[in-house]
Amino acid sequence: MAVCPRFLLILFVALSRASAEPTEDRAALLDFISKTLHSNRIQWDPAASACDWTGVTCDPKRSSVVALRLPAAGLLGSVPNGTLARLSSLRVLSLHSNRLSGPLPSDLSSLSSLRHLYLQDNRFSGGFPPWIPALTHLTRLDLSENVFDGEVPFAVNNLTRLTGLFLQRNRFSGELPSIAIQKLVSFNVSDNQLNGPIPESLARFPASSFAGNLALCGGPLPPCTNPIFPSPTPAPSSGAPKSSSKLSMAAIIGISVAAGAVVLVLLLAVILWCAIRRKRGKRVERPKPAASLPSGEGETGGTVTSWSSKDTGSGIGERANKRLTFVEGTGYSFDLEDLLRASAEVLGKGSMGTSYKAVLEEGTIVVVKRLKDVAASRKEFEAHAQVLGRLPEHENVLPLRAYYYSKDEKLVIYDYLPAGSLYALLRGSRGTGRTLLDWGGRLKVAMAAARGLSHIHNSARMPHGNVKASNILLRDDPSSAAVSDFGLTPFFGSSGHPPPRFVGYRAPEFIETRRPTFKSDVFSFGVLLLELLTGRSPNQTSFGADEGADLPRWVQSVVREEWTAEVFDGELVRSHPGVEDDMVQVLQVALACVSTMPDSRPDMAEVVRMIEEILSRSEFADGLRHSSEDSSKGSPPSK
Ligand SMILES: *[C@@H]1O[C@H](CO)[C@@H](O)[C@H](O)[C@H]1NC(C)=O
Ligand SMILES: *[C@@H]1O[C@H](CO)[C@@H](O)[C@H](O)[C@H]1NC(C)=O
Ligand SMILES: *[C@@H]1O[C@H](CO)[C@@H](O)[C@H](O)[C@H]1NC(C)=O
């Protein structure tokens, strides 16, 4: 009798061992990975539990696999039939940013518990997978950046729980069905070959959700001219017509010839126009018109529009006898007159005013920031400008060089750094194949910005007040990047900081009080780190499924659901195998900075220490492991 309990115990242990491994799912996973080419980053140890494999998440009882996340894992070729479909409890399937191709196997229709399906940024082709509308639990579906074609089926309406539907950058054609899913908050079909009217049920989404199609109209786009909308004319640039097209050969030839002729005529017109302009330009250039700074109204920072001579500005020319005040120790020798004669180019427009690149006649280049809605009196303005000018020099801070105050114009002048801003670098080079700021570079820029801010906090004893990517200016060496535009808030008087067009970087308490503090700078810096990690702009209007979510909240929600790797910039992860370790550490710093409670945020000096520490241990710091070419474009990864 005494043997009995012991026997039961052994039996129990044996049973719980057995149930601690999702045996069938494990077999399915092994089947999948053995049939799919992949990089050697996926090494599933047969001796370990499948629940501990990279990218695999089990339920708490470890009895089944509930999530498979293999983003940017170098997966290549088609998804094998009869493998993933066996993961019957799967809720999340993320295979984005790989090089998977071909049609998706139809047996995936058996994944009836699936909530999130991320297949973007692959080379999947074929029609809209007909089995997807049967996955009625789906809340997010991302098929963007593939080569799917054919029509978007009306049956997507079966997905009543869907909050995000991303079909952009494919080759979907035909008309949009009337998709009326109430929970849908994010929707994008841009850059396809759709035509016809935008259904009323979708008209609430912004124009950018529909941009880049053949001939969509109505809703946020210009109205459809004809109630029976005109048949689509292929855009001249959209490549060869597909063979599945119902147009006859003659029609195709006719349209092509017509389109070609139109392009030719346009091209000739442009060339002619340019030639005439150049001639005229030459004639007019010599007697320089009384120069004035171009005027510009609120826009986001960082865009460069070229200086237009048509622009009359609000002439400060008449009062040009006023004095420009240089901050002590500045090597510059020019006056307001020179500045007014300089050629100017808009660098960016923000809530505080517009920045110009001014090229003086003797070749000096400076940045002139024209402040708008300044409330400070002349005395207050000059006193504060002097304070700004007295900040001890620091490599990572761009100092104020000069300022100007008159009734109509308030200017502050800085050095010009030709490498441009972090904003321009992060936005400008995306997807163009030009060099992306590599991870080591990003870490160094982050460290430089943190050091600059820490200097402003500790030497000037004032908050920066406007930390954002367009105020981080780069130099050739990323660790010499400099923070600009600090401490301007007092110019705007007792009403506080001007309300920004975008609140992306603002701490919650700053949005309310409009008074920056050290801790609100720390918050903004945390957002900047998130921007470096995710490659996403905080001024984007929608993040994830939550309406009104901002970048910090989006990242927090994703991280809470343990999809840490999903937030990272795919381009970066792909070009730097093994970078996630570093990224996770920086993510922790960033999340501490964006705490809702100011008191729980670290101060800038601590942030500097943390980033220096990460940088000192990073194997990417010296560009040693920067291998964007061989990992993304080179030979297919070995099995
Ligand atoms: C996948 O397998 C099922 C049955 O096992 C079969 O009916 C189907 O045609 C296969 N699909 C492909 C694409 O091979
Ligand atoms: C969509 O739902 C309807 C009704 O529930 C059903 O008859 C239809 O088969 C479903 N379509 C797809 C493609 O699942
Ligand atoms: C839709 O996707 C395009 C990329 O193709 C992007 O530029 C645009 O901002 C997106 N629009 C929305 C509303 O997300």
XYZ file of C-alpha atoms and ligand atoms in Angstrom:
681
model
C 0.000 0.000 0.000
C 2.850 2.350 0.759
C 4.145 1.809 -2.780
C 1.059 3.247 -4.280
C 1.595 6.991 -3.673
C 5.164 6.750 -4.909
C 3.986 5.054 -8.068
C 1.433 7.774 -8.589
C 4.082 10.399 -8.103
C 6.324 8.822 -10.711
C 3.426 8.530 -13.067
C 2.536 12.157 -12.490
C 6.078 13.342 -13.152
C 6.249 11.265 -16.303
C 2.947 12.660 -17.513
C 3.847 16.242 -16.832
C 7.175 15.773 -18.641
C 5.352 14.460 -21.616
C 2.828 17.259 -21.632
C 5.565 19.881 -21.257
C 6.517 19.392 -24.860
C 4.161 20.188 -27.743
C 5.180 17.064 -29.581
C 3.019 17.450 -32.664
C 3.756 21.139 -33.080
C 7.420 20.364 -32.671
C 7.281 17.902 -35.532
C 5.448 20.420 -37.692
C 8.070 23.092 -36.959
C 10.937 20.746 -37.765
C 9.178 19.774 -40.954
C 8.764 23.433 -41.877
C 12.335 24.446 -41.210
C 13.836 21.428 -42.912
C 11.888 22.216 -46.070
C 12.556 25.957 -46.081
C 15.846 27.565 -46.948
C 16.922 29.859 -44.138
C 19.923 31.647 -42.746
C 21.912 29.955 -40.011
C 20.438 32.360 -37.497
C 17.668 29.857 -36.917
C 19.249 27.004 -35.066
C 16.634 24.966 -33.381
C 18.396 22.653 -30.968
C 16.725 19.241 -31.223
C 17.793 18.535 -27.649
C 15.915 21.560 -26.278
C 12.204 22.005 -25.892
C 10.555 23.519 -28.951
C 9.081 26.117 -26.609
C 12.581 27.514 -26.115
C 13.491 27.753 -29.779
C 14.125 31.137 -31.367
C 10.864 32.674 -32.487
C 8.634 30.052 -30.901
C 6.195 30.856 -28.110
C 4.134 28.235 -26.311
C 1.078 28.559 -24.128
C 1.737 28.611 -20.366
C 1.232 24.864 -20.083
C 3.766 24.347 -22.862
C 1.324 22.074 -24.583
C 1.069 23.933 -27.872
C 2.792 26.588 -29.947
C 0.786 29.815 -29.965
C 3.145 32.130 -31.819
C 5.771 31.714 -34.480
C 7.785 34.810 -35.216
C 10.565 34.551 -37.726
C 10.851 38.083 -39.112
C 13.946 38.864 -41.126
C 15.224 35.347 -40.640
C 16.504 34.906 -44.158
C 13.696 32.507 -45.112
C 13.734 31.816 -48.814
C 11.433 30.151 -51.318
C 7.881 28.974 -50.892
C 6.141 28.030 -47.675
C 5.896 24.226 -47.744
C 2.480 22.634 -47.819
C 1.417 20.606 -44.812
C 3.750 22.161 -42.235
C 2.675 25.391 -40.552
C -0.951 24.421 -40.994
C -0.416 21.746 -38.347
C 0.235 24.363 -35.636
C -3.405 24.212 -34.731
C -3.301 26.619 -31.777
C -1.310 29.306 -33.549
C -2.434 32.857 -32.795
C 0.450 34.841 -34.229
C 2.301 34.051 -37.428
C 4.958 36.536 -38.381
C 7.156 35.812 -41.380
C 7.657 39.364 -42.530
C 10.804 40.748 -44.108
C 12.005 37.500 -45.573
C 12.339 36.417 -49.180
C 9.466 33.986 -49.222
C 7.738 33.653 -52.559
C 5.046 31.881 -54.511
C 1.417 31.446 -53.513
C 0.694 30.665 -49.885
C -0.333 27.058 -49.257
C -4.084 26.838 -48.967
C -3.959 24.516 -45.993
C -3.171 27.527 -43.797
C -6.944 27.919 -43.723
C -6.885 25.441 -40.851
C -5.203 27.983 -38.554
C -8.564 28.977 -37.199
C -7.221 30.585 -33.999
C -4.975 33.007 -35.866
C -5.191 36.625 -34.644
C -2.189 38.236 -36.257
C -0.812 37.432 -39.665
C 2.269 39.360 -40.745
C 3.547 38.444 -44.182
C 4.686 41.851 -45.386
C 7.893 42.516 -47.213
C 8.272 39.178 -48.968
C 7.697 38.086 -52.559
C 4.447 36.218 -52.151
C 2.389 36.163 -55.322
C -0.929 34.961 -56.658
C -4.378 36.274 -55.887
C -5.628 37.403 -52.501
C -5.474 34.102 -50.590
C -9.087 32.877 -50.733
C -8.836 31.113 -47.372
C -7.961 34.252 -45.424
C -11.583 35.427 -45.037
C -12.267 32.162 -43.221
C -9.861 33.087 -40.410
C -12.522 35.009 -38.583
C -10.455 35.738 -35.480
C -7.929 37.802 -37.396
C -7.361 41.259 -35.962
C -4.355 42.271 -38.034
C -3.544 41.271 -41.542
C -0.465 42.601 -43.256
C 0.206 41.464 -46.813
C 1.951 44.660 -47.873
C 5.076 44.776 -50.001
C 4.515 41.560 -51.876
C 3.414 40.870 -55.438
C -0.148 39.740 -54.833
C -2.462 40.545 -57.726
C -6.088 40.247 -58.776
C -9.008 41.763 -56.939
C -9.438 42.386 -53.254
C -12.389 40.101 -52.473
C -15.609 41.312 -50.888
C -15.245 38.360 -48.510
C -12.723 40.272 -46.374
C -15.885 41.614 -44.763
C -16.050 38.254 -43.011
C -13.130 39.389 -40.881
C -15.270 41.362 -38.497
C -12.594 41.666 -35.816
C -10.022 43.175 -38.107
C -8.454 46.411 -36.837
C -5.650 46.701 -39.365
C -5.607 45.725 -43.032
C -2.408 46.450 -44.947
C -2.334 45.673 -48.642
C -0.111 48.466 -49.883
C 2.648 47.917 -52.410
C 1.224 44.930 -54.226
C -0.383 44.585 -57.631
C -4.009 44.388 -56.631
C -6.266 45.627 -59.399
C -9.915 46.222 -60.174
C -12.310 48.112 -57.939
C -12.210 48.225 -54.172
C -15.027 46.250 -52.596
C -17.161 48.021 -50.053
C -15.269 47.010 -46.925
C -17.367 47.902 -43.928
C -15.572 46.471 -40.927
C -16.436 48.594 -37.939
C -13.294 47.932 -35.941
C -10.962 48.786 -38.770
C -8.731 51.704 -37.755
C -5.772 51.202 -40.071
C -6.235 50.584 -43.740
C -3.821 50.941 -46.611
C -4.082 49.966 -50.254
C -1.637 52.515 -51.616
C 0.704 51.660 -54.462
C -1.429 49.046 -56.169
C -3.237 49.139 -59.515
C -6.737 49.758 -58.257
C -9.283 51.950 -59.975
C -12.815 53.210 -59.615
C -14.583 55.011 -56.803
C -13.535 54.620 -53.186
C -16.485 53.045 -51.360
C -18.157 55.285 -48.808
C -17.300 52.831 -46.036
C -13.610 53.520 -46.630
C -13.802 57.249 -47.214
C -12.834 57.971 -43.597
C -9.232 56.884 -44.253
C -6.695 59.477 -45.381
C -5.618 60.038 -48.957
C -2.290 58.368 -48.298
C -4.143 55.101 -47.727
C -5.120 55.187 -51.402
C -2.225 56.967 -53.074
C -0.292 55.551 -55.987
C -3.053 53.572 -57.680
C -4.174 53.573 -61.298
C -7.341 55.578 -61.010
C -9.032 55.668 -57.633
C -11.346 58.589 -57.050
C -13.801 59.990 -54.554
C -13.544 59.835 -50.777
C -10.364 61.594 -49.681
C -9.198 61.755 -53.307
C -10.547 64.110 -55.969
C -14.151 63.321 -56.875
C -14.954 60.922 -59.652
C -15.711 62.988 -62.719
C -18.151 60.611 -64.282
C -20.737 58.675 -62.275
C -19.812 55.754 -64.443
C -16.149 56.244 -63.853
C -13.872 56.245 -66.872
C -12.041 53.105 -67.736
C -8.550 53.152 -66.316
C -5.654 54.294 -68.430
C -2.476 52.602 -67.408
C 0.011 54.947 -65.809
C 3.016 55.328 -68.094
C 5.382 54.202 -65.358
C 3.541 51.177 -64.055
C 5.301 48.564 -66.103
C 3.986 46.086 -68.610
C 0.325 45.192 -68.597
C -0.294 41.756 -67.136
C -1.190 38.884 -69.405
C -4.322 38.221 -67.371
C -5.632 41.614 -68.442
C -8.827 41.417 -70.439
C -7.769 44.149 -72.853
C -7.264 43.049 -76.402
C -3.820 43.262 -77.927
C -4.918 46.079 -80.207
C -6.224 48.088 -77.281
C -2.996 47.566 -75.371
C -0.949 48.734 -78.318
C -3.258 51.685 -78.841
C -3.075 52.763 -75.233
C 0.676 52.267 -75.085
C 1.219 54.354 -78.195
C -1.070 57.066 -76.868
C 0.589 57.027 -73.463
C 4.007 57.088 -75.097
C 3.006 60.073 -77.196
C 1.699 61.935 -74.153
C 4.921 61.267 -72.279
C 6.973 62.430 -75.230
C 5.005 65.654 -75.571
C 5.276 66.318 -71.822
C 8.993 65.635 -71.905
C 9.503 68.041 -74.808
C 7.438 70.680 -73.029
C 9.505 70.318 -69.859
C 12.797 70.530 -71.756
C 11.611 73.606 -73.641
C 10.367 75.246 -70.461
C 13.643 74.572 -68.661
C 15.633 76.000 -71.539
C 13.555 79.189 -71.605
C 13.796 79.538 -67.862
C 17.532 79.102 -67.816
C 17.959 81.818 -70.437
C 15.704 84.183 -68.573
C 17.309 83.290 -65.271
C 20.694 84.290 -66.616
C 19.477 87.643 -67.781
C 17.746 88.503 -64.528
C 20.422 87.217 -62.213
C 22.971 89.981 -62.429
C 21.130 92.963 -60.934
C 20.180 91.153 -57.762
C 16.704 91.918 -56.547
C 16.408 93.399 -53.090
C 16.632 90.127 -51.270
C 14.276 88.962 -48.654
C 13.938 85.739 -46.777
C 11.354 83.458 -48.259
C 8.315 83.122 -46.103
C 6.880 79.785 -45.163
C 4.099 78.557 -42.986
C 4.062 75.709 -40.524
C 5.161 72.383 -41.807
C 7.119 69.544 -40.437
C 10.835 70.006 -40.128
C 13.436 68.554 -42.355
C 11.958 68.942 -45.811
C 14.064 70.921 -48.187
C 12.294 73.092 -50.662
C 14.335 75.175 -52.937
C 14.453 78.899 -52.707
C 11.933 80.472 -54.980
C 12.620 83.899 -56.464
C 8.895 84.514 -56.914
C 8.549 84.647 -53.173
C 8.347 88.189 -51.966
C 8.581 87.444 -48.274
C 7.771 90.071 -45.698
C 10.564 92.407 -46.526
C 12.921 93.206 -43.759
C 14.881 94.937 -46.486
C 13.503 98.372 -45.696
C 14.682 98.243 -42.121
C 18.010 96.772 -43.028
C 20.033 99.260 -41.101
C 19.404 97.355 -37.900
C 22.219 95.538 -36.187
C 22.922 91.867 -36.007
C 24.301 90.972 -32.583
C 27.067 88.403 -32.511
C 27.648 86.243 -29.557
C 31.101 86.794 -28.104
C 33.942 84.826 -29.611
C 32.213 84.098 -32.911
C 34.587 84.252 -35.829
C 31.956 85.594 -38.214
C 32.164 88.946 -39.897
C 29.014 89.740 -41.764
C 26.107 91.998 -41.185
C 22.406 91.941 -41.682
C 22.915 93.486 -45.127
C 25.017 90.506 -46.153
C 22.441 88.177 -44.768
C 19.727 89.863 -46.774
C 21.745 89.561 -49.930
C 22.465 85.917 -49.300
C 20.706 83.205 -51.214
C 18.394 81.298 -48.947
C 16.924 77.843 -49.033
C 14.273 76.525 -46.684
C 15.694 73.783 -44.509
C 12.641 73.094 -42.443
C 9.539 74.549 -40.900
C 8.452 73.859 -37.374
C 6.199 75.169 -34.674
C 8.719 77.850 -33.697
C 9.447 79.132 -37.144
C 11.278 78.389 -40.355
C 14.966 77.610 -40.841
C 16.936 78.708 -43.859
C 20.325 77.872 -45.192
C 21.845 81.217 -46.128
C 24.885 81.343 -48.405
C 26.608 84.688 -47.991
C 28.434 86.287 -50.865
C 31.895 85.545 -49.514
C 30.938 81.887 -49.215
C 30.121 81.634 -45.530
C 27.092 79.450 -44.899
C 24.906 79.855 -41.835
C 21.520 78.684 -40.671
C 19.037 81.458 -40.022
C 16.019 80.573 -37.972
C 13.179 82.995 -38.307
C 11.093 82.759 -35.152
C 7.395 83.370 -35.403
C 4.986 84.585 -32.727
C 7.730 85.724 -30.382
C 6.202 87.232 -27.264
C 9.340 88.402 -25.466
C 10.167 92.106 -25.405
C 13.430 93.285 -26.930
C 15.020 93.356 -23.503
C 13.882 89.875 -22.581
C 14.869 88.554 -25.979
C 18.367 89.984 -25.810
C 18.899 88.900 -22.230
C 17.920 85.326 -22.994
C 19.915 85.231 -26.228
C 22.963 86.308 -24.238
C 22.372 83.457 -21.812
C 22.174 81.012 -24.720
C 25.338 82.448 -26.188
C 27.271 82.006 -22.969
C 26.879 78.228 -22.812
C 30.389 76.740 -22.732
C 31.274 75.136 -26.048
C 30.664 71.426 -26.349
C 31.276 69.205 -29.345
C 27.722 67.881 -29.248
C 25.910 71.197 -28.951
C 25.453 73.630 -31.801
C 25.908 77.062 -30.243
C 23.938 80.201 -30.969
C 26.142 82.520 -33.041
C 24.114 85.656 -33.508
C 20.632 87.059 -33.174
C 18.495 89.873 -34.417
C 15.440 91.522 -32.964
C 13.170 94.044 -34.620
C 9.494 94.646 -34.482
C 8.843 92.439 -37.462
C 11.651 89.948 -37.413
C 13.300 87.829 -34.792
C 16.205 85.778 -36.046
C 18.655 83.396 -34.435
C 21.731 82.266 -36.322
C 23.687 79.038 -36.086
C 26.559 77.316 -37.852
C 25.573 75.268 -40.854
C 26.486 71.594 -40.807
C 26.441 70.221 -44.362
C 25.712 66.610 -43.400
C 22.137 67.534 -42.552
C 19.869 66.308 -39.806
C 19.130 62.904 -38.399
C 15.576 63.375 -39.620
C 16.717 63.735 -43.204
C 19.011 60.759 -42.892
C 16.386 58.461 -41.404
C 13.605 59.498 -43.742
C 15.506 60.346 -46.870
C 17.401 57.164 -47.407
C 14.651 54.690 -46.649
C 14.135 52.190 -49.414
C 16.312 54.056 -51.888
C 19.207 51.662 -51.556
C 21.441 54.480 -50.361
C 23.356 53.889 -47.191
C 21.208 53.546 -44.196
C 22.712 54.849 -40.990
C 24.100 51.576 -39.687
C 23.573 50.375 -36.173
C 26.981 51.473 -34.920
C 26.319 54.914 -36.391
C 22.913 55.101 -34.733
C 24.381 54.176 -31.371
C 27.004 56.887 -31.732
C 24.498 59.522 -32.779
C 22.375 58.530 -29.777
C 25.374 58.920 -27.513
C 26.303 62.280 -29.043
C 22.777 63.598 -28.631
C 22.632 62.357 -25.040
C 25.941 64.037 -24.220
C 24.825 67.282 -25.825
C 21.576 67.300 -23.879
C 23.330 66.429 -20.667
C 25.674 69.372 -21.244
C 22.758 71.734 -21.827
C 21.050 70.480 -18.685
C 24.095 70.637 -16.475
C 25.984 73.666 -17.792
C 23.182 75.955 -18.877
C 20.764 74.638 -16.266
C 17.953 74.845 -18.793
C 15.893 72.300 -20.681
C 16.311 72.005 -24.425
C 12.572 72.054 -25.006
C 12.471 70.747 -28.558
C 14.343 67.459 -28.846
C 13.555 65.793 -32.162
C 15.364 64.168 -35.066
C 15.431 67.335 -37.151
C 17.299 69.104 -34.337
C 20.073 66.522 -34.252
C 22.642 67.606 -36.815
C 25.218 65.217 -38.165
C 28.888 65.455 -38.851
C 31.070 62.956 -40.711
C 31.863 61.207 -37.472
C 28.518 60.222 -35.967
C 29.858 60.670 -32.434
C 30.284 64.377 -33.204
C 26.624 64.920 -34.001
C 25.297 68.073 -32.379
C 22.063 69.133 -30.755
C 20.659 72.406 -32.080
C 17.843 74.840 -31.310
C 18.005 74.517 -27.556
C 16.394 76.795 -25.009
C 14.173 78.789 -27.351
C 10.977 78.429 -25.325
C 11.494 81.589 -23.209
C 11.234 83.682 -26.399
C 7.591 82.768 -26.552
C 6.785 84.435 -23.260
C 4.422 83.364 -20.557
C 2.158 81.422 -22.895
C 4.884 78.807 -23.053
C 6.061 76.757 -25.964
C 4.119 77.230 -29.192
C 1.697 74.365 -29.734
C 3.373 71.924 -32.090
C 1.805 70.585 -35.231
C 2.832 67.138 -34.134
C 3.091 66.002 -30.560
C 5.101 62.917 -31.386
C 8.037 63.748 -29.135
C 6.213 65.522 -26.316
C 5.936 64.155 -22.814
C 2.335 63.977 -21.593
C 2.852 66.667 -18.949
C 4.580 68.948 -21.469
C 1.594 68.792 -23.790
C -0.546 70.085 -20.941
C 1.709 72.721 -19.389
C 3.633 73.761 -22.506
C 6.604 74.195 -20.183
C 9.586 71.999 -20.947
C 11.520 70.469 -18.068
C 14.634 68.319 -17.828
C 12.400 65.305 -17.554
C 10.310 66.234 -20.565
C 13.566 66.409 -22.556
C 14.387 62.919 -21.315
C 11.016 61.731 -22.588
C 11.637 63.280 -26.011
C 15.066 61.709 -26.088
C 13.460 58.327 -25.338
C 11.166 58.822 -28.341
C 14.239 59.630 -30.424
C 15.805 56.335 -29.334
C 12.611 54.514 -30.299
C 12.795 56.208 -33.669
C 16.354 54.961 -34.141
C 15.310 51.446 -33.126
C 12.129 51.141 -35.117
C 12.863 53.352 -38.081
C 9.414 54.837 -37.591
C 8.693 58.505 -37.365
C 6.930 59.551 -34.155
C 4.903 62.020 -36.206
C 3.197 59.194 -38.010
C -0.521 59.343 -37.405
C -1.261 55.742 -36.662
C 0.579 53.006 -34.883
C -0.667 49.505 -34.547
C -4.253 48.772 -33.890
C -4.905 51.301 -31.151
C -6.529 54.456 -32.242
C -4.541 57.472 -31.168
C -1.542 55.401 -30.127
C 1.791 57.159 -30.366
C 5.210 55.646 -30.890
C 5.958 55.051 -27.175
C 2.594 53.474 -26.504
C 2.788 51.378 -29.599
C 6.224 50.052 -28.653
C 5.092 49.435 -25.079
C 2.084 47.458 -26.200
C 4.077 45.348 -28.619
C 6.789 44.683 -26.053
C 4.189 43.782 -23.451
C 2.935 41.085 -25.766
C 6.519 39.872 -26.009
C 7.057 40.570 -29.629
C 10.113 42.627 -28.947
C 11.752 41.838 -32.260
C 8.690 43.025 -34.160
C 9.267 46.641 -33.276
C 12.774 46.827 -34.644
C 13.642 48.386 -37.959
C 13.520 45.457 -40.390
C 16.107 46.970 -42.687
C 18.546 47.270 -39.807
C 17.959 43.814 -38.407
C 18.411 42.295 -41.819
C 21.658 44.050 -42.545
C 23.210 43.402 -39.132
C 22.747 39.787 -38.105
C 22.866 39.489 -34.352
C 22.095 43.135 -33.665
C 19.002 42.429 -31.574
C 21.005 42.036 -28.363
C 22.197 45.625 -28.570
C 18.797 46.799 -29.669
C 17.048 45.204 -26.733
C 19.396 47.005 -24.336
C 18.790 50.359 -26.007
C 15.081 49.583 -25.980
C 15.231 49.239 -22.216
C 16.857 52.657 -21.891
C 14.275 54.146 -24.237
C 11.353 52.651 -22.338
C 12.705 54.037 -19.058
C 12.923 57.486 -20.681
C 9.334 57.402 -21.934
C 7.811 56.537 -18.570
C 4.601 58.424 -18.093
C 5.677 59.614 -14.652
C 8.458 62.205 -14.918
C 10.006 61.006 -11.669
C 10.533 57.503 -12.942
C 12.580 58.724 -15.910
C 16.373 58.692 -15.526
C 18.223 61.988 -15.902
C 20.340 62.745 -18.952
C 23.638 62.040 -17.193
C 22.427 58.543 -16.335
C 21.212 58.037 -19.883
C 24.666 58.999 -21.173
C 26.261 56.425 -18.883
C 23.891 53.685 -20.003
C 24.418 54.359 -23.687
C 28.185 54.595 -23.298
C 28.123 51.251 -21.599
C 26.096 49.635 -24.389
C 28.354 51.212 -26.993
C 31.497 50.013 -25.270
C 30.257 46.428 -25.361
C 28.743 46.531 -28.824
C 30.418 44.529 -31.513
C 28.951 46.900 -34.081
C 30.530 50.042 -32.705
C 33.477 50.018 -35.069
C 31.594 48.884 -38.091
C 33.333 45.510 -37.806
C 30.161 43.560 -38.279
C 28.536 45.982 -40.656
C 27.793 43.671 -43.499
C 24.699 44.994 -45.169
C 25.813 43.863 -48.628
C 26.539 40.222 -48.012
C 23.565 39.455 -45.846
C 20.836 41.131 -47.814
C 21.942 40.816 -51.383
C 24.563 38.095 -51.450
C 24.306 34.411 -51.958
C 21.268 32.644 -50.560
C 21.701 31.709 -46.935
C 22.872 28.185 -46.400
C 20.687 25.650 -44.726
C -1.231 20.775 -50.325
O -1.627 19.521 -49.847
C -2.993 19.236 -50.071
C -3.338 17.891 -49.451
O -2.321 17.439 -48.659
C -3.286 19.223 -51.535
O -4.656 18.986 -51.744
C -2.883 20.534 -52.143
O -3.041 20.529 -53.531
C -1.440 20.884 -51.805
N -1.157 22.215 -52.267
C -0.047 22.512 -52.874
C 0.113 23.943 -53.249
O 0.819 21.708 -53.077
C -18.105 34.627 -45.295
O -19.202 34.476 -44.417
C -20.382 33.965 -45.065
C -21.497 33.988 -44.051
O -21.035 33.821 -42.764
C -20.116 32.580 -45.584
O -21.237 32.073 -46.237
C -18.944 32.644 -46.559
O -18.621 31.335 -46.999
C -17.750 33.275 -45.907
N -16.738 33.464 -46.946
C -15.509 33.040 -46.813
C -14.641 33.254 -47.975
O -15.107 32.510 -45.801
C 0.163 53.716 -46.758
O 1.345 53.129 -47.237
C 2.229 54.011 -47.912
C 3.393 53.191 -48.432
O 3.056 52.512 -49.595
C 2.656 55.113 -46.980
O 3.478 56.034 -47.652
C 1.441 55.824 -46.447
O 1.828 56.792 -45.520
C 0.497 54.828 -45.795
N -0.707 55.517 -45.379
C -1.258 55.331 -44.173
C -2.482 56.101 -43.879
O -0.792 54.566 -43.342
